[in-house]
PDB file of C-alpha atoms in Angstrom:
ATOM      1  CA  MET M  26      39.969   0.402  40.341  1.00 38.00           C
ATOM      2  CA  GLY M  27      38.283   1.563  37.785  1.00 38.00           C
ATOM      3  CA  ARG M  28      34.478   1.970  38.118  1.00 36.00           C
ATOM      4  CA  MET M  29      32.691  -0.795  37.562  1.00 36.00           C
ATOM      5  CA  LEU M  30      30.307  -0.690  34.345  1.00 36.00           C
ATOM      6  CA  ASP M  31      27.261   0.766  34.739  1.00 37.00           C
ATOM      7  CA  ASP M  32      23.755  -0.192  32.571  1.00 36.00           C
ATOM      8  CA  SER M  33      25.388   0.841  29.026  1.00 38.00           C
ATOM      9  CA  THR M  34      26.734  -3.039  28.339  1.00 34.00           C
ATOM     10  CA  PRO M  35      24.266  -5.490  29.815  1.00 38.00           C
ATOM     11  CA  HIS M  36      24.163  -8.344  31.723  1.00 40.00           C
ATOM     12  CA  ALA M  37      22.707 -11.982  30.735  1.00 43.00           C
ATOM     13  CA  THR M  38      19.721 -11.331  33.680  1.00 45.00           C
ATOM     14  CA  HIS M  39      15.676 -11.896  32.853  1.00 45.00           C
ATOM     15  CA  GLY M  40      16.445  -7.139  31.872  1.00 50.00           C
ATOM     16  CA  ASN M  41      18.426  -8.028  30.050  1.00 54.00           C
ATOM     17  CA  GLY M  42      19.193 -11.384  28.535  1.00 55.00           C
ATOM     18  CA  ALA M  43      22.176 -12.736  25.949  1.00 55.00           C
ATOM     19  CA  ASN M  44      20.242 -14.163  23.345  1.00 59.00           C
ATOM     20  CA  GLN M  45      21.608 -17.302  21.409  1.00 59.00           C
ATOM     21  CA  ALA M  46      24.825 -15.547  19.047  1.00 58.00           C
ATOM     22  CA  GLY M  47      25.795 -13.249  22.617  1.00 59.00           C
ATOM     23  CA  SER M  48      24.850 -10.377  21.588  1.00 67.00           C
ATOM     24  CA  PHE M  49      22.426  -8.608  23.848  1.00 76.00           C
ATOM     25  CA  PHE M  50      18.783  -7.087  24.216  1.00 83.00           C
ATOM     26  CA  ILE M  51      17.249  -4.366  25.708  1.00 85.00           C
ATOM     27  CA  SER M  52      15.062  -3.904  29.542  1.00 88.00           C
ATOM     28  CA  MET M  53      11.707  -5.160  28.293  1.00 88.00           C
ATOM     29  CA  LYS M  54       9.964  -1.687  28.167  1.00 86.00           C
ATOM     30  CA  PRO M  55       6.895  -1.545  31.424  1.00 91.00           C
ATOM     31  CA  PRO M  56       2.978  -2.599  30.572  1.00 92.00           C
ATOM     32  CA  ARG M  57       1.048   0.398  29.093  1.00 94.00           C
ATOM     33  CA  SER M  58      -3.232   0.749  31.010  1.00 95.00           C
ATOM     34  CA  PHE M  59      -5.524   0.972  28.069  1.00 96.00           C
ATOM     35  CA  ARG M  60      -5.588   4.758  29.264  1.00 96.00           C
ATOM     36  CA  GLU M  61      -1.547   5.385  28.712  1.00 96.00           C
ATOM     37  CA  GLN M  62      -2.730   3.406  25.741  1.00 96.00           C
ATOM     38  CA  LEU M  63      -4.338   6.311  23.941  1.00 96.00           C
ATOM     39  CA  SER M  64      -2.386   8.473  25.847  1.00 97.00           C
ATOM     40  CA  LEU M  65       0.349   7.549  24.606  1.00 96.00           C
ATOM     41  CA  MET M  66      -1.607   8.184  21.116  1.00 96.00           C
ATOM     42  CA  GLU M  67      -2.601  11.542  21.947  1.00 97.00           C
ATOM     43  CA  SER M  68       1.141  12.321  22.472  1.00 96.00           C
ATOM     44  CA  ARG M  69       1.021  11.782  18.839  1.00 96.00           C
ATOM     45  CA  GLY M  70      -1.194  14.237  17.091  1.00 97.00           C
ATOM     46  CA  LEU M  71      -4.213  11.660  17.674  1.00 97.00           C
ATOM     47  CA  ALA M  72      -7.252  13.385  17.535  1.00 97.00           C
ATOM     48  CA  VAL M  73      -9.500  11.664  20.734  1.00 97.00           C
ATOM     49  CA  GLU M  74     -13.409  12.698  20.093  1.00 93.00           C
ATOM     50  CA  ASN M  75     -14.987  10.360  22.951  1.00 96.00           C
ATOM     51  CA  GLU M  76     -12.381   8.890  25.092  1.00 96.00           C
ATOM     52  CA  LEU M  77     -14.814   6.337  26.853  1.00 97.00           C
ATOM     53  CA  SER M  78     -15.860   5.130  22.731  1.00 97.00           C
ATOM     54  CA  ALA M  79     -11.921   4.532  22.088  1.00 97.00           C
ATOM     55  CA  LEU M  80     -10.704   3.406  25.210  1.00 97.00           C
ATOM     56  CA  ARG M  81     -13.498   0.694  25.148  1.00 97.00           C
ATOM     57  CA  ARG M  82     -12.875  -0.260  21.657  1.00 96.00           C
ATOM     58  CA  LEU M  83      -8.413  -0.764  23.024  1.00 96.00           C
ATOM     59  CA  ALA M  84     -10.413  -2.730  25.320  1.00 96.00           C
ATOM     60  CA  GLU M  85     -11.725  -5.079  22.876  1.00 94.00           C
ATOM     61  CA  SER M  86      -9.244  -5.066  20.014  1.00 93.00           C
ATOM     62  CA  ASN M  87      -5.400  -4.589  21.259  1.00 92.00           C
ATOM     63  CA  TYR M  88      -3.279  -1.871  21.192  1.00 94.00           C
ATOM     64  CA  TYR M  89      -0.785  -3.479  18.825  1.00 91.00           C
ATOM     65  CA  ARG M  90      -3.630  -4.835  16.996  1.00 94.00           C
ATOM     66  CA  LEU M  91      -5.205  -1.800  16.153  1.00 95.00           C
ATOM     67  CA  ARG M  92      -1.415  -0.365  15.113  1.00 93.00           C
ATOM     68  CA  GLY M  93      -0.565  -1.652  11.515  1.00 92.00           C
ATOM     69  CA  TYR M  94      -4.082   0.710  10.920  1.00 95.00           C
ATOM     70  CA  TRP M  95      -2.653   3.636  11.551  1.00 94.00           C
ATOM     71  CA  LEU M  96       1.127   3.047   9.522  1.00 91.00           C
ATOM     72  CA  THR M  97      -1.940   5.455   6.244  1.00 91.00           C
ATOM     73  CA  PHE M  98      -2.572   8.123   8.452  1.00 95.00           C
ATOM     74  CA  GLU M  99       1.348   8.136  10.424  1.00 93.00           C
ATOM     75  CA  GLU M 100       4.120  10.011   9.244  1.00 92.00           C
ATOM     76  CA  ASN M 101       7.515  10.307  10.876  1.00 91.00           C
ATOM     77  CA  GLY M 102       5.985   8.687  13.542  1.00 89.00           C
ATOM     78  CA  ARG M 103       3.078  10.510  14.375  1.00 96.00           C
ATOM     79  CA  PHE M 104      -0.597  10.901  12.704  1.00 96.00           C
ATOM     80  CA  THR M 105      -1.033  13.424   9.899  1.00 96.00           C
ATOM     81  CA  PRO M 106      -2.563  16.415  10.967  1.00 95.00           C
ATOM     82  CA  GLY M 107      -6.117  15.739  11.431  1.00 95.00           C
ATOM     83  CA  THR M 108      -6.190  11.416  12.539  1.00 96.00           C
ATOM     84  CA  THR M 109      -8.893  10.831  15.207  1.00 97.00           C
ATOM     85  CA  PHE M 110      -9.237   7.404  16.853  1.00 97.00           C
ATOM     86  CA  ASP M 111     -12.453   6.654  15.009  1.00 97.00           C
ATOM     87  CA  ASP M 112     -10.523   7.011  11.255  1.00 97.00           C
ATOM     88  CA  ILE M 113      -8.609   3.661  12.720  1.00 97.00           C
ATOM     89  CA  TRP M 114     -11.445   2.126  14.054  1.00 97.00           C
ATOM     90  CA  GLU M 115     -13.460   3.067  10.906  1.00 97.00           C
ATOM     91  CA  THR M 116     -10.527   0.942   8.801  1.00 97.00           C
ATOM     92  CA  TYR M 117     -10.368  -1.349  11.150  1.00 97.00           C
ATOM     93  CA  GLN M 118     -13.223  -2.001  10.602  1.00 97.00           C
ATOM     94  CA  PHE M 119     -13.716  -2.422   7.207  1.00 98.00           C
ATOM     95  CA  ASP M 120     -11.529  -4.730   7.239  1.00 98.00           C
ATOM     96  CA  GLY M 121     -13.001  -7.670   9.498  1.00 97.00           C
ATOM     97  CA  GLU M 122     -15.728  -6.821   6.604  1.00 98.00           C
ATOM     98  CA  LEU M 123     -13.244  -7.264   4.186  1.00 98.00           C
ATOM     99  CA  ARG M 124     -11.694 -10.447   5.585  1.00 97.00           C
ATOM    100  CA  ASP M 125     -15.341 -12.320   5.857  1.00 98.00           C
ATOM    101  CA  TRP M 126     -16.210 -12.111   2.040  1.00 98.00           C
ATOM    102  CA  VAL M 127     -13.000 -13.675   1.512  1.00 98.00           C
ATOM    103  CA  TRP M 128     -13.113 -15.588   3.519  1.00 97.00           C
ATOM    104  CA  ARG M 129     -16.646 -16.676   1.754  1.00 97.00           C
ATOM    105  CA  VAL M 130     -16.188 -16.988  -1.378  1.00 98.00           C
ATOM    106  CA  ILE M 131     -12.810 -18.720  -0.719  1.00 98.00           C
ATOM    107  CA  SER M 132     -14.358 -21.522   0.866  1.00 97.00           C
ATOM    108  CA  PRO M 133     -16.446 -23.194  -2.489  1.00 97.00           C
ATOM    109  CA  ILE M 134     -12.733 -22.769  -4.074  1.00 98.00           C
ATOM    110  CA  GLU M 135     -11.828 -25.010  -1.524  1.00 97.00           C
ATOM    111  CA  ILE M 136     -13.993 -27.644  -1.578  1.00 97.00           C
ATOM    112  CA  LYS M 137     -13.720 -28.062  -5.282  1.00 98.00           C
ATOM    113  CA  ALA M 138      -9.815 -27.598  -5.377  1.00 98.00           C
ATOM    114  CA  ARG M 139     -10.072 -30.598  -2.770  1.00 97.00           C
ATOM    115  CA  THR M 140     -12.792 -32.330  -4.192  1.00 97.00           C
ATOM    116  CA  LEU M 141     -11.110 -32.587  -7.893  1.00 98.00           C
ATOM    117  CA  PHE M 142      -8.070 -33.703  -6.639  1.00 98.00           C
ATOM    118  CA  ALA M 143      -9.086 -36.708  -4.621  1.00 98.00           C
ATOM    119  CA  TYR M 144     -11.627 -37.729  -7.250  1.00 98.00           C
ATOM    120  CA  HIS M 145      -8.514 -37.105 -10.394  1.00 98.00           C
ATOM    121  CA  MET M 146      -5.788 -39.117  -8.256  1.00 97.00           C
ATOM    122  CA  ALA M 147      -8.412 -42.204  -7.362  1.00 98.00           C
ATOM    123  CA  MET M 148      -9.290 -42.506 -10.926  1.00 97.00           C
ATOM    124  CA  GLU M 149      -6.413 -42.675 -12.619  1.00 96.00           C
ATOM    125  CA  CYS M 150      -3.944 -43.860  -9.532  1.00 97.00           C
ATOM    126  CA  GLY M 151      -4.654 -45.419  -6.813  1.00 97.00           C
ATOM    127  CA  ALA M 152      -7.259 -44.938  -4.005  1.00 97.00           C
ATOM    128  CA  VAL M 153      -3.614 -44.359  -1.451  1.00 97.00           C
ATOM    129  CA  ALA M 154      -1.878 -42.984  -4.315  1.00 97.00           C
ATOM    130  CA  HIS M 155      -1.148 -39.935  -2.235  1.00 97.00           C
ATOM    131  CA  GLU M 156       1.109 -41.616  -0.169  1.00 97.00           C
ATOM    132  CA  ASP M 157       2.701 -42.456  -2.535  1.00 97.00           C
ATOM    133  CA  ASN M 158       6.332 -40.698  -3.007  1.00 97.00           C
ATOM    134  CA  ARG M 159       6.420 -41.892  -7.119  1.00 97.00           C
ATOM    135  CA  TYR M 160       3.101 -39.754  -8.152  1.00 98.00           C
ATOM    136  CA  PHE M 161       4.645 -36.673  -7.008  1.00 98.00           C
ATOM    137  CA  LYS M 162       7.996 -34.805  -8.279  1.00 97.00           C
ATOM    138  CA  ASN M 163       9.823 -33.738  -4.623  1.00 97.00           C
ATOM    139  CA  THR M 164      10.131 -36.707  -2.882  1.00 97.00           C
ATOM    140  CA  MET M 165      11.168 -33.972   0.782  1.00 97.00           C
ATOM    141  CA  ALA M 166       7.716 -32.099   0.438  1.00 97.00           C
ATOM    142  CA  HIS M 167       6.409 -35.118   0.163  1.00 98.00           C
ATOM    143  CA  ALA M 168       7.204 -36.681   3.208  1.00 98.00           C
ATOM    144  CA  LYS M 169       5.748 -33.610   5.023  1.00 97.00           C
ATOM    145  CA  SER M 170       3.035 -32.619   3.045  1.00 97.00           C
ATOM    146  CA  MET M 171       2.042 -36.718   5.060  1.00 97.00           C
ATOM    147  CA  GLU M 172       3.258 -35.580   8.071  1.00 97.00           C
ATOM    148  CA  SER M 173       0.706 -33.327   7.453  1.00 96.00           C
ATOM    149  CA  LEU M 174      -1.899 -35.293   7.111  1.00 96.00           C
ATOM    150  CA  THR M 175      -0.589 -38.066   9.106  1.00 96.00           C
ATOM    151  CA  ARG M 176      -1.468 -35.039  13.015  1.00 95.00           C
ATOM    152  CA  GLU M 177      -4.469 -34.484  10.829  1.00 95.00           C
ATOM    153  CA  LYS M 178      -5.565 -38.007  11.027  1.00 94.00           C
ATOM    154  CA  ASN M 179      -4.501 -38.640  14.674  1.00 94.00           C
ATOM    155  CA  ARG M 180      -6.199 -35.439  15.674  1.00 95.00           C
ATOM    156  CA  ALA M 181      -9.014 -36.622  14.262  1.00 94.00           C
ATOM    157  CA  LEU M 182      -9.327 -40.558  15.719  1.00 94.00           C
ATOM    158  CA  ARG M 183      -9.024 -38.483  18.979  1.00 95.00           C
ATOM    159  CA  ASP M 184     -11.687 -37.192  18.195  1.00 95.00           C
ATOM    160  CA  GLY M 185     -13.889 -39.493  16.346  1.00 94.00           C
ATOM    161  CA  VAL M 186     -14.896 -38.605  13.645  1.00 92.00           C
ATOM    162  CA  PRO M 187     -17.008 -41.411  11.831  1.00 93.00           C
ATOM    163  CA  CYS M 188     -15.123 -41.137   8.024  1.00 90.00           C
ATOM    164  CA  VAL M 189     -11.797 -41.891   9.875  1.00 93.00           C
ATOM    165  CA  VAL M 190     -12.816 -43.916  12.803  1.00 94.00           C
ATOM    166  CA  HIS M 191     -15.075 -46.105   9.700  1.00 94.00           C
ATOM    167  CA  ASN M 192     -11.841 -46.347   7.313  1.00 93.00           C
ATOM    168  CA  ILE M 193      -9.168 -46.270   9.940  1.00 93.00           C
ATOM    169  CA  ASP M 194     -10.876 -49.688  12.383  1.00 93.00           C
ATOM    170  CA  LYS M 195     -12.166 -51.433   8.565  1.00 93.00           C
ATOM    171  CA  TYR M 196      -9.522 -50.778   5.601  1.00 93.00           C
ATOM    172  CA  GLY M 197      -6.585 -49.421   8.279  1.00 93.00           C
ATOM    173  CA  ASP M 198      -5.876 -45.994   5.383  1.00 93.00           C
ATOM    174  CA  LEU M 199      -7.905 -43.222   4.694  1.00 95.00           C
ATOM    175  CA  PRO M 200      -8.726 -43.469   1.095  1.00 96.00           C
ATOM    176  CA  ILE M 201      -7.297 -40.098  -0.883  1.00 97.00           C
ATOM    177  CA  TRP M 202     -11.330 -39.561  -1.307  1.00 96.00           C
ATOM    178  CA  ALA M 203     -11.874 -39.321   2.759  1.00 95.00           C
ATOM    179  CA  ALA M 204      -8.754 -38.054   3.828  1.00 96.00           C
ATOM    180  CA  VAL M 205      -9.137 -34.683   2.108  1.00 96.00           C
ATOM    181  CA  GLU M 206     -12.096 -34.027   4.058  1.00 94.00           C
ATOM    182  CA  ILE M 207      -8.829 -33.877   6.912  1.00 94.00           C
ATOM    183  CA  MET M 208      -6.730 -32.325   4.378  1.00 95.00           C
ATOM    184  CA  SER M 209      -5.702 -28.783   5.344  1.00 94.00           C
ATOM    185  CA  MET M 210      -5.938 -26.310   2.028  1.00 95.00           C
ATOM    186  CA  GLY M 211      -1.947 -25.800   2.115  1.00 95.00           C
ATOM    187  CA  THR M 212      -1.656 -29.812   2.096  1.00 96.00           C
ATOM    188  CA  VAL M 213      -3.529 -30.042  -0.709  1.00 97.00           C
ATOM    189  CA  SER M 214      -2.273 -26.831  -1.922  1.00 97.00           C
ATOM    190  CA  GLN M 215       1.327 -28.414  -1.697  1.00 97.00           C
ATOM    191  CA  LEU M 216       0.421 -31.547  -3.147  1.00 98.00           C
ATOM    192  CA  TYR M 217      -1.424 -30.109  -6.019  1.00 98.00           C
ATOM    193  CA  GLY M 218       2.033 -28.721  -6.683  1.00 97.00           C
ATOM    194  CA  ASN M 219       4.251 -31.183  -5.815  1.00 98.00           C
ATOM    195  CA  LEU M 220       2.078 -33.802  -9.124  1.00 98.00           C
ATOM    196  CA  ASP M 221       4.617 -35.197 -11.382  1.00 97.00           C
ATOM    197  CA  ALA M 222       3.577 -34.123 -14.947  1.00 96.00           C
ATOM    198  CA  ALA M 223       5.392 -37.910 -16.001  1.00 96.00           C
ATOM    199  CA  LYS M 224       3.769 -39.590 -13.964  1.00 96.00           C
ATOM    200  CA  SER M 225      -0.348 -38.804 -14.225  1.00 96.00           C
ATOM    201  CA  ASN M 226      -2.612 -36.163 -15.460  1.00 97.00           C
ATOM    202  CA  VAL M 227      -3.857 -35.906 -11.994  1.00 98.00           C
ATOM    203  CA  ALA M 228      -2.280 -31.686 -12.499  1.00 98.00           C
ATOM    204  CA  LYS M 229      -4.149 -31.313 -16.105  1.00 98.00           C
ATOM    205  CA  LEU M 230      -7.458 -32.743 -15.227  1.00 98.00           C
ATOM    206  CA  VAL M 231      -7.682 -30.759 -11.682  1.00 98.00           C
ATOM    207  CA  ALA M 232      -6.628 -27.858 -13.695  1.00 98.00           C
ATOM    208  CA  ASN M 233      -8.513 -28.475 -17.015  1.00 97.00           C
ATOM    209  CA  GLY M 234     -12.246 -28.221 -14.126  1.00 97.00           C
ATOM    210  CA  PHE M 235     -11.173 -24.808 -13.220  1.00 97.00           C
ATOM    211  CA  GLY M 236     -10.384 -23.575 -16.795  1.00 95.00           C
ATOM    212  CA  VAL M 237      -6.712 -22.821 -16.819  1.00 97.00           C
ATOM    213  CA  LYS M 238      -3.383 -24.927 -17.167  1.00 97.00           C
ATOM    214  CA  PRO M 239      -1.688 -26.383 -13.704  1.00 98.00           C
ATOM    215  CA  PHE M 240       1.251 -23.576 -13.493  1.00 97.00           C
ATOM    216  CA  ILE M 241      -1.652 -21.051 -12.637  1.00 98.00           C
ATOM    217  CA  LEU M 242      -3.685 -23.410 -10.780  1.00 98.00           C
ATOM    218  CA  ARG M 243      -1.218 -23.738  -8.736  1.00 98.00           C
ATOM    219  CA  SER M 244       0.418 -20.258  -8.063  1.00 98.00           C
ATOM    220  CA  TRP M 245      -3.440 -18.995  -7.166  1.00 98.00           C
ATOM    221  CA  LEU M 246      -3.852 -22.485  -4.583  1.00 98.00           C
ATOM    222  CA  ARG M 247      -0.591 -21.339  -3.045  1.00 98.00           C
ATOM    223  CA  HIS M 248      -1.983 -17.388  -3.033  1.00 98.00           C
ATOM    224  CA  LEU M 249      -5.205 -18.434  -1.988  1.00 98.00           C
ATOM    225  CA  THR M 250      -4.023 -20.949   1.455  1.00 97.00           C
ATOM    226  CA  TYR M 251      -1.731 -18.169   2.080  1.00 98.00           C
ATOM    227  CA  ILE M 252      -4.983 -15.673   2.253  1.00 98.00           C
ATOM    228  CA  ARG M 253      -7.058 -18.217   3.268  1.00 97.00           C
ATOM    229  CA  ASN M 254      -4.466 -18.150   6.570  1.00 96.00           C
ATOM    230  CA  ILE M 255      -4.723 -14.417   6.876  1.00 97.00           C
ATOM    231  CA  CYS M 256      -7.921 -14.395   6.849  1.00 96.00           C
ATOM    232  CA  GLY M 257      -8.643 -17.264   8.818  1.00 94.00           C
ATOM    233  CA  HIS M 258      -6.421 -15.678  11.772  1.00 94.00           C
ATOM    234  CA  HIS M 259      -8.239 -12.159  12.130  1.00 94.00           C
ATOM    235  CA  SER M 260      -4.268 -11.048  10.857  1.00 95.00           C
ATOM    236  CA  ARG M 261      -4.797  -7.761   8.748  1.00 96.00           C
ATOM    237  CA  LEU M 262      -4.877  -7.507   5.156  1.00 97.00           C
ATOM    238  CA  TYR M 263      -5.531  -3.806   4.678  1.00 97.00           C
ATOM    239  CA  ASN M 264      -3.002  -2.229   3.321  1.00 95.00           C
ATOM    240  CA  ARG M 265      -0.678  -5.672   3.589  1.00 94.00           C
ATOM    241  CA  VAL M 266       2.607  -6.548   1.225  1.00 96.00           C
ATOM    242  CA  VAL M 267       1.499  -9.823   0.122  1.00 96.00           C
ATOM    243  CA  THR M 268       4.987 -12.043  -0.078  1.00 96.00           C
ATOM    244  CA  VAL M 269       2.747 -15.326  -2.317  1.00 97.00           C
ATOM    245  CA  ARG M 270       1.973 -13.254  -5.480  1.00 97.00           C
ATOM    246  CA  PRO M 271      -0.373 -14.975  -8.081  1.00 97.00           C
ATOM    247  CA  ASN M 272       0.478 -15.373 -11.357  1.00 97.00           C
ATOM    248  CA  LEU M 273      -2.513 -12.961 -13.074  1.00 97.00           C
ATOM    249  CA  LEU M 274      -3.923 -13.975 -16.750  1.00 96.00           C
ATOM    250  CA  ARG M 275      -2.105 -11.567 -19.787  1.00 95.00           C
ATOM    251  CA  ALA M 276      -5.945  -9.509 -19.306  1.00 94.00           C
ATOM    252  CA  ASP M 277      -4.978  -8.927 -15.355  1.00 96.00           C
ATOM    253  CA  ALA M 278      -1.497  -8.474 -15.232  1.00 96.00           C
ATOM    254  CA  ARG M 279      -1.255  -4.034 -15.829  1.00 96.00           C
ATOM    255  CA  TYR M 280      -2.988  -4.613 -12.025  1.00 96.00           C
ATOM    256  CA  ASP M 281      -0.356  -6.846 -11.148  1.00 97.00           C
ATOM    257  CA  GLY M 282       0.772  -5.936  -7.630  1.00 95.00           C
ATOM    258  CA  GLU M 283       1.532  -6.792  -3.877  1.00 96.00           C
ATOM    259  CA  LYS M 284      -1.373  -5.324  -2.904  1.00 96.00           C
ATOM    260  CA  GLU M 285      -4.749  -7.816  -2.592  1.00 97.00           C
ATOM    261  CA  PHE M 286      -6.338  -6.124  -5.588  1.00 98.00           C
ATOM    262  CA  PRO M 287      -5.365  -9.843  -6.953  1.00 98.00           C
ATOM    263  CA  THR M 288      -6.492 -12.031  -5.337  1.00 98.00           C
ATOM    264  CA  LEU M 289      -9.593 -10.390  -5.953  1.00 98.00           C
ATOM    265  CA  LEU M 290      -9.361 -10.605  -9.805  1.00 97.00           C
ATOM    266  CA  VAL M 291      -8.148 -14.507  -8.453  1.00 98.00           C
ATOM    267  CA  LEU M 292     -11.264 -15.019  -7.476  1.00 98.00           C
ATOM    268  CA  LYS M 293     -13.381 -12.949 -10.156  1.00 97.00           C
ATOM    269  CA  ARG M 294     -11.356 -15.630 -12.406  1.00 96.00           C
ATOM    270  CA  MET M 295     -11.910 -18.796 -10.729  1.00 97.00           C
ATOM    271  CA  TYR M 296     -15.610 -18.026 -10.166  1.00 97.00           C
ATOM    272  CA  GLU M 297     -15.710 -16.978 -13.823  1.00 94.00           C
ATOM    273  CA  LYS M 298     -15.430 -20.968 -14.554  1.00 93.00           C
ATOM    274  CA  SER M 299     -17.687 -22.499 -12.067  1.00 95.00           C
ATOM    275  CA  TRP M 300     -19.919 -20.393 -10.516  1.00 95.00           C
ATOM    276  CA  PRO M 301     -20.550 -18.075 -13.217  1.00 93.00           C
ATOM    277  CA  ALA M 302     -24.094 -16.931 -12.086  1.00 92.00           C
ATOM    278  CA  LYS M 303     -22.563 -15.743  -7.979  1.00 95.00           C
ATOM    279  CA  TRP M 304     -20.388 -13.689  -9.040  1.00 95.00           C
ATOM    280  CA  GLY M 305     -22.474 -10.742  -9.430  1.00 93.00           C
ATOM    281  CA  CYS M 306     -24.080 -11.490  -6.596  1.00 95.00           C
ATOM    282  CA  LEU M 307     -20.785 -11.603  -5.006  1.00 96.00           C
ATOM    283  CA  THR M 308     -19.316  -8.134  -6.331  1.00 96.00           C
ATOM    284  CA  GLY M 309     -22.504  -7.103  -5.178  1.00 96.00           C
ATOM    285  CA  GLN M 310     -21.486  -7.060  -1.595  1.00 97.00           C
ATOM    286  CA  ILE M 311     -17.823  -6.202  -1.788  1.00 97.00           C
ATOM    287  CA  VAL M 312     -19.357  -3.088  -2.980  1.00 97.00           C
ATOM    288  CA  GLU M 313     -21.602  -3.098  -0.852  1.00 97.00           C
ATOM    289  CA  VAL M 314     -19.068  -2.591   2.221  1.00 98.00           C
ATOM    290  CA  VAL M 315     -16.252  -0.289  -0.181  1.00 97.00           C
ATOM    291  CA  ARG M 316     -19.467   2.060  -0.078  1.00 97.00           C
ATOM    292  CA  ALA M 317     -20.407   1.523   3.544  1.00 98.00           C
ATOM    293  CA  HIS M 318     -16.854   2.387   4.623  1.00 98.00           C
ATOM    294  CA  PRO M 319     -16.319   5.885   2.769  1.00 96.00           C
ATOM    295  CA  SER M 320     -13.525   7.776   4.360  1.00 95.00           C
ATOM    296  CA  VAL M 321     -11.589   4.100   4.112  1.00 97.00           C
ATOM    297  CA  SER M 322      -8.966   4.472   1.895  1.00 96.00           C
ATOM    298  CA  LEU M 323      -8.943   1.794  -0.561  1.00 97.00           C
ATOM    299  CA  LYS M 324      -5.129   2.726  -2.757  1.00 95.00           C
ATOM    300  CA  PRO M 325      -3.139   1.136   0.028  1.00 95.00           C
ATOM    301  CA  MET M 326      -4.903  -2.779  -1.033  1.00 96.00           C
ATOM    302  CA  GLY M 327      -4.045  -1.005  -5.730  1.00 96.00           C
ATOM    303  CA  PHE M 328      -7.329  -1.023  -5.890  1.00 97.00           C
ATOM    304  CA  PRO M 329      -7.625   1.319  -9.234  1.00 96.00           C
ATOM    305  CA  GLU M 330      -9.996   4.228  -9.123  1.00 95.00           C
ATOM    306  CA  ASP M 331     -12.279   2.161 -11.648  1.00 95.00           C
ATOM    307  CA  TRP M 332     -12.155  -1.480  -9.682  1.00 96.00           C
ATOM    308  CA  GLU M 333     -15.143  -1.510  -9.784  1.00 95.00           C
ATOM    309  CA  THR M 334     -16.326  -1.823 -12.848  1.00 95.00           C
ATOM    310  CA  VAL M 335     -13.016  -4.526 -13.247  1.00 95.00           C
ATOM    311  CA  ILE M 336     -14.205  -7.211 -11.394  1.00 95.00           C
ATOM    312  CA  ARG M 337     -17.925  -6.646 -12.598  1.00 89.00           C
ATOM    313  CA  CYS M 338     -16.932  -6.725 -16.384  1.00 61.00           C
ATOM    314  CA  GLU M 339     -16.609  -9.523 -18.405  1.00 61.00           C
ATOM    315  CA  MET M 340     -13.823 -10.266 -19.474  1.00 47.00           C
ATOM    316  CA  PRO M 341     -13.250 -13.811 -22.038  1.00 45.00           C
ATOM    317  CA  VAL M 342     -11.640 -16.454 -19.180  1.00 43.00           C
ATOM    318  CA  GLU M 343      -7.881 -16.579 -20.495  1.00 43.00           C
ATOM    319  CA  GLN M 344      -5.209 -19.528 -20.280  1.00 40.00           C
ATOM    320  CA  ARG M 345      -2.200 -17.829 -21.648  1.00 39.00           C
TER     321      ARG M 345
END
């Protein structure tokens, strides 16, 4: 008889399991200690000037988390000559400060969007009109939004959130001005984007509050929800391919792309209309973050050479 199949034909075990499609996985690679992780990086050309510091940072931040930050220092599976662990850590630190800044800047926009959506929805259509799918274009999308709201409402009831408990006990339901306080930014963005302009003026009225047309605001809220979630989950923003891209105003169209700089332009335009006096201070803060990390390249984020001038300059907010 011929010899039995060897390990080139894996079996459906814990080490070599079959997936539902019938194909096979290779064995999971064994875990590596922090010391082994650092040795692997060194074997690929990374210079480590302070081993104890590098090991401590690996223990604080996770090898795979840092992995995304050395993409710009890598070529053909090896670090470019001269790359140090400190170069990677500096990029990591920069990204954390950038995310903190973006999170803080988005916060007032989110609150204003909630406020205007609730106000105009209530005044135009009624206290619980957000539950009525007649005001929305896609009934299936609306149903999903309501499922999300129900989950948040049930969580709020379990947590004893006063405004939720009060309204449910007194009225058996949440009026829109209370509901927006427990909606995620994603749910608000989805409901706004799904509004039927033929059934109400809500979309236009909310957009007017931001000084743009509804299709621009829909795009911006969707984009900022995506960016906010990246920041909220402490995910990497630096050198990321932005899959939910915003529609830029014509004045900014030359900076369009799949990187992070368009986000700054969206934030700038929204602040120019709503809080123009604050934008100068916020611009100064992000400039300070960049200057505190001079070794970190901004090119992987799509920043032009004159990015400071671009985000500072006072250009009329165009509405297409």
